[in-house]
Short mmCIF file of C-alpha atoms and ligand atoms in Angstrom, two decimals:
data_model
loop_
_atom_site.label_atom_id
_atom_site.label_comp_id
_atom_site.label_asym_id
_atom_site.label_seq_id
_atom_site.Cartn_x
_atom_site.Cartn_y
_atom_site.Cartn_z
CA MET A 10 -18.99 -3.26 12.29
CA VAL A 11 -21.91 -3.17 9.88
CA ASN A 12 -25.45 -2.43 11.12
CA LEU A 13 -28.48 -4.14 9.97
CA GLY A 14 -29.57 -2.76 6.55
CA GLU A 15 -26.40 -1.53 5.66
CA ILE A 16 -24.32 -2.66 2.61
CA PHE A 17 -21.86 -5.57 3.90
CA PRO A 18 -18.82 -4.25 2.30
CA THR A 19 -17.02 -6.39 -0.20
CA PHE A 20 -13.47 -7.64 0.59
CA ALA A 21 -10.78 -9.69 -1.11
CA ALA A 22 -9.75 -13.01 0.61
CA ASP A 23 -7.66 -16.10 0.31
CA THR A 24 -10.00 -19.13 0.73
CA THR A 25 -9.91 -22.93 0.13
CA ILE A 26 -11.40 -22.33 -3.42
CA GLY A 27 -8.61 -19.56 -4.03
CA GLN A 28 -8.88 -15.74 -4.07
CA ILE A 29 -12.41 -14.50 -3.94
CA GLU A 30 -14.05 -10.99 -3.98
CA PHE A 31 -17.00 -11.27 -1.73
CA HIS A 32 -19.69 -9.43 -3.73
CA SER A 33 -18.76 -11.06 -7.07
CA TRP A 34 -18.59 -14.62 -5.29
CA LEU A 35 -22.00 -13.99 -3.72
CA GLY A 36 -23.61 -12.91 -7.02
CA ASP A 37 -27.52 -12.58 -6.63
CA SER A 38 -27.67 -15.06 -4.06
CA TRP A 39 -28.44 -14.79 -0.26
CA GLY A 40 -25.27 -15.50 1.59
CA ILE A 41 -24.07 -16.67 5.21
CA LEU A 42 -20.85 -15.87 6.43
CA PHE A 43 -19.92 -17.74 9.58
CA SER A 44 -16.75 -17.34 11.54
CA HIS A 45 -14.80 -19.77 13.84
CA PRO A 46 -12.14 -19.24 16.46
CA ALA A 47 -9.50 -21.62 14.95
CA ASP A 48 -8.95 -24.75 12.98
CA TYR A 49 -8.59 -28.12 14.73
CA THR A 50 -10.94 -27.08 17.42
CA PRO A 51 -13.70 -29.47 18.66
CA VAL A 52 -16.80 -27.33 18.55
CA CYS A 53 -15.93 -25.72 15.27
CA THR A 54 -15.34 -29.33 13.90
CA THR A 55 -18.74 -30.27 14.69
CA GLU A 56 -20.25 -26.99 13.39
CA LEU A 57 -18.52 -27.16 9.98
CA GLY A 58 -19.61 -30.80 9.48
CA MET A 59 -23.18 -30.00 10.50
CA VAL A 60 -23.22 -27.18 7.86
CA ALA A 61 -21.84 -29.44 5.14
CA LYS A 62 -24.59 -31.91 5.86
CA LEU A 63 -27.19 -29.15 5.60
CA THR A 64 -25.78 -27.82 2.26
CA ASP A 65 -28.88 -29.15 0.16
CA GLU A 66 -31.17 -27.14 2.60
CA PHE A 67 -29.25 -23.88 2.03
CA LYS A 68 -29.08 -24.52 -1.86
CA LYS A 69 -32.92 -25.14 -1.93
CA ARG A 70 -33.05 -21.45 -0.29
CA ASP A 71 -30.44 -20.00 -2.73
CA VAL A 72 -28.11 -19.42 -0.03
CA LYS A 73 -24.38 -19.50 -0.38
CA LEU A 74 -22.18 -20.57 2.41
CA ILE A 75 -18.78 -19.15 3.44
CA ALA A 76 -17.02 -19.94 6.65
CA LEU A 77 -13.92 -17.92 8.22
CA SER A 78 -11.33 -19.04 10.55
CA CYS A 79 -8.00 -17.53 11.70
CA ASP A 80 -5.71 -19.88 10.18
CA ASP A 81 -4.19 -20.21 6.66
CA VAL A 82 -5.41 -22.15 3.59
CA ASP A 83 -3.04 -25.17 4.11
CA SER A 84 -4.34 -25.66 7.59
CA HIS A 85 -8.09 -25.45 6.58
CA LYS A 86 -7.50 -28.10 3.87
CA GLY A 87 -6.00 -30.48 6.28
CA TRP A 88 -8.66 -29.75 8.88
CA ILE A 89 -11.51 -30.50 6.15
CA GLU A 90 -10.29 -34.01 6.24
CA ASP A 91 -11.02 -34.33 10.00
CA ILE A 92 -14.27 -32.45 9.60
CA LYS A 93 -15.36 -35.04 7.02
CA THR A 94 -14.34 -38.01 8.94
CA ASN A 95 -16.07 -36.85 12.15
CA SER A 96 -19.22 -35.87 10.69
CA GLY A 97 -19.49 -38.60 8.20
CA PHE A 98 -19.85 -36.16 5.25
CA SER A 99 -18.11 -37.79 2.43
CA GLN A 100 -18.68 -35.79 -0.70
CA ASP A 101 -16.61 -33.23 -2.26
CA TRP A 102 -16.10 -30.19 0.16
CA PRO A 103 -19.20 -27.94 -0.43
CA TYR A 104 -18.23 -24.41 0.59
CA PRO A 105 -15.13 -22.27 0.82
CA ILE A 106 -13.27 -21.43 4.15
CA ILE A 107 -11.61 -18.07 4.32
CA ALA A 108 -8.12 -17.84 5.56
CA ASP A 109 -7.95 -14.89 8.04
CA GLN A 110 -4.67 -15.59 9.76
CA LYS A 111 -3.77 -11.93 10.20
CA ARG A 112 -7.38 -11.18 11.57
CA ASP A 113 -7.83 -8.52 8.94
CA LEU A 114 -11.49 -9.40 8.43
CA ALA A 115 -12.03 -10.28 12.16
CA VAL A 116 -11.15 -6.75 13.04
CA LYS A 117 -12.93 -5.03 9.93
CA PHE A 118 -16.21 -6.92 10.89
CA GLY A 119 -16.04 -6.71 14.77
CA MET A 120 -15.57 -10.54 15.24
CA LEU A 121 -12.89 -10.71 17.74
CA ASP A 122 -13.56 -12.28 21.09
CA PRO A 123 -11.27 -10.82 23.76
CA ASP A 124 -11.67 -13.89 25.99
CA GLU A 125 -10.24 -16.36 23.43
CA LYS A 126 -6.66 -16.18 22.67
CA ASP A 127 -4.21 -18.21 20.55
CA ASP A 128 -0.89 -19.59 21.76
CA ALA A 129 0.67 -16.19 20.87
CA GLY A 130 -1.78 -14.34 22.97
CA MET A 131 -3.78 -13.02 19.94
CA ALA A 132 -7.61 -12.78 20.19
CA LEU A 133 -9.50 -15.31 18.12
CA THR A 134 -12.79 -14.78 16.33
CA ALA A 135 -16.01 -15.50 18.14
CA ARG A 136 -18.76 -17.47 16.46
CA CYS A 137 -20.53 -14.76 14.31
CA VAL A 138 -23.40 -15.43 11.72
CA PHE A 139 -23.93 -12.64 9.12
CA ILE A 140 -26.67 -13.15 6.64
CA ILE A 141 -26.57 -10.92 3.61
CA GLY A 142 -29.40 -10.48 1.21
CA PRO A 143 -29.09 -10.55 -2.61
CA ASP A 144 -29.04 -6.84 -2.45
CA LYS A 145 -25.68 -7.13 -0.30
CA LYS A 146 -27.37 -5.60 2.79
CA LEU A 147 -26.89 -7.18 6.27
CA LYS A 148 -30.32 -8.86 7.10
CA LEU A 149 -29.21 -10.55 10.42
CA SER A 150 -26.13 -10.92 12.65
CA ILE A 151 -25.73 -13.20 15.71
CA LEU A 152 -22.70 -13.46 17.98
CA TYR A 153 -22.05 -16.61 20.12
CA PRO A 154 -18.93 -16.99 22.32
CA ALA A 155 -16.42 -19.67 21.38
CA THR A 156 -17.58 -22.00 23.99
CA THR A 157 -21.32 -22.28 22.44
CA GLY A 158 -21.84 -24.27 19.27
CA ARG A 159 -24.39 -22.69 16.95
CA ASN A 160 -27.82 -24.34 16.00
CA PHE A 161 -27.97 -24.46 12.21
CA ASP A 162 -31.64 -25.54 12.07
CA GLU A 163 -32.21 -22.20 13.66
CA ILE A 164 -30.19 -20.48 10.98
CA LEU A 165 -32.43 -22.31 8.48
CA ARG A 166 -35.55 -21.14 10.11
CA VAL A 167 -34.37 -17.53 10.17
CA ILE A 168 -33.59 -17.81 6.48
CA ASP A 169 -37.18 -18.91 5.81
CA SER A 170 -38.50 -15.99 7.77
CA LEU A 171 -36.14 -13.40 6.35
CA GLN A 172 -37.07 -14.71 2.80
CA LEU A 173 -40.79 -14.63 3.42
CA THR A 174 -40.79 -11.34 5.10
CA ALA A 175 -38.82 -9.69 2.36
CA THR A 176 -41.61 -10.02 -0.10
CA LYS A 177 -44.94 -10.47 1.92
CA ARG A 178 -46.17 -7.99 4.52
CA VAL A 179 -46.13 -10.23 7.50
CA ALA A 180 -43.89 -10.98 10.48
CA THR A 181 -43.20 -14.38 12.01
CA PRO A 182 -44.06 -14.99 15.62
CA ALA A 183 -42.02 -16.79 18.36
CA ASN A 184 -40.68 -20.35 17.37
CA TRP A 185 -42.48 -20.02 13.97
CA THR A 186 -41.48 -22.49 11.22
CA SER A 187 -42.32 -22.39 7.49
CA GLY A 188 -46.01 -23.07 7.02
CA ASN A 189 -47.24 -21.82 10.42
CA GLU A 190 -49.51 -18.79 10.91
CA CYS A 191 -47.93 -15.45 10.50
CA MET A 192 -48.73 -12.07 11.83
CA VAL A 193 -49.95 -9.05 9.98
CA LEU A 194 -47.58 -6.14 10.09
CA PRO A 195 -49.03 -3.61 12.81
CA ASN A 196 -48.77 -0.73 10.19
CA ILE A 197 -51.38 -2.26 7.89
CA PRO A 198 -55.03 -1.04 8.63
CA ASP A 199 -57.68 -3.66 9.07
CA GLU A 200 -59.33 -2.66 5.68
CA GLU A 201 -56.21 -3.23 3.66
CA ALA A 202 -55.40 -6.39 5.67
CA ARG A 203 -58.67 -7.96 4.80
CA LYS A 204 -57.72 -7.59 0.95
CA LEU A 205 -54.09 -8.63 1.64
CA PHE A 206 -55.13 -11.60 3.90
CA PRO A 207 -58.77 -12.63 3.33
CA ASN A 208 -58.28 -15.33 6.19
CA PHE A 209 -56.75 -13.13 8.81
CA ARG A 210 -58.08 -13.41 12.27
CA LYS A 211 -57.94 -11.10 15.36
CA GLN A 212 -57.20 -12.11 18.88
CA ASP A 213 -58.86 -10.08 21.51
CA VAL A 214 -56.59 -8.77 24.48
CA PRO A 215 -57.50 -7.03 27.77
CA SER A 216 -56.06 -3.69 26.48
CA GLY A 217 -58.68 -3.66 23.65
CA LYS A 218 -55.81 -2.65 21.35
CA ASN A 219 -55.99 -4.24 17.87
CA TYR A 220 -52.67 -5.69 17.24
CA MET A 221 -52.85 -9.34 17.45
CA ARG A 222 -53.77 -10.23 13.92
CA PHE A 223 -52.79 -13.53 12.36
CA THR A 224 -52.93 -14.86 8.90
CA PRO A 225 -52.19 -18.31 7.28
CA GLN A 226 -48.67 -17.98 5.68
CA PRO A 227 -49.04 -16.11 2.52
C1 LIG B 304 -14.00 -24.99 19.88
O1 LIG B 304 -14.21 -24.79 18.58
O2 LIG B 304 -13.99 -26.30 20.38
C2 LIG B 304 -13.37 -24.01 20.66
C3 LIG B 304 -12.59 -23.03 20.21
C4 LIG B 304 -12.06 -22.04 21.07
C5 LIG B 304 -12.51 -21.98 22.38
C6 LIG B 304 -13.40 -23.04 22.88
C7 LIG B 304 -13.87 -24.02 22.22
#
């Protein structure tokens, strides 16, 4: 298991684009590693198609995508044709899929879901999302059960927040989307906040405590 802020360890893997070493493949980009229970399963098929259709949005944000599923490369390659047909995505397949048929990575990164087993009774991977920064540190992890497909608009929203807050001293409130008001970090005194965010505003609260401070997105 990797905790937030720790280096996401590199690994070697067989993928649909050949053998990769994760950190070299990532280079200086942001990365998303998202896992799937198995090939030729319905929810996964919709997810991979959705991600393919959002490729340009991830590219704009300099995010590289890599999927993982507990089957081999040949199986992944056959499955990609189904995913393309199902989603209507007709271009060259835009991101690699890792073959983790022995569950080595699933075990290493704590992805296994004990409730989901293959025909041989072996646990499959859950739906993990790991977002890794250009510094190779884990910035976010989310774990969904196999029966709940992910919302990739939310993953894009999260990327926008992570990339903004990596360089600006703000946090993003509930349901924030890019361009909306942000919050001044609680550890910044008013005087400094005034210099950093000349248009910041305070919202009075019954406690009289001074922590609800909003600023236009810097
Ligand atoms: C699916 O991707 O549809 C799926 C996989 C395993 C269990 C349940 C659903």
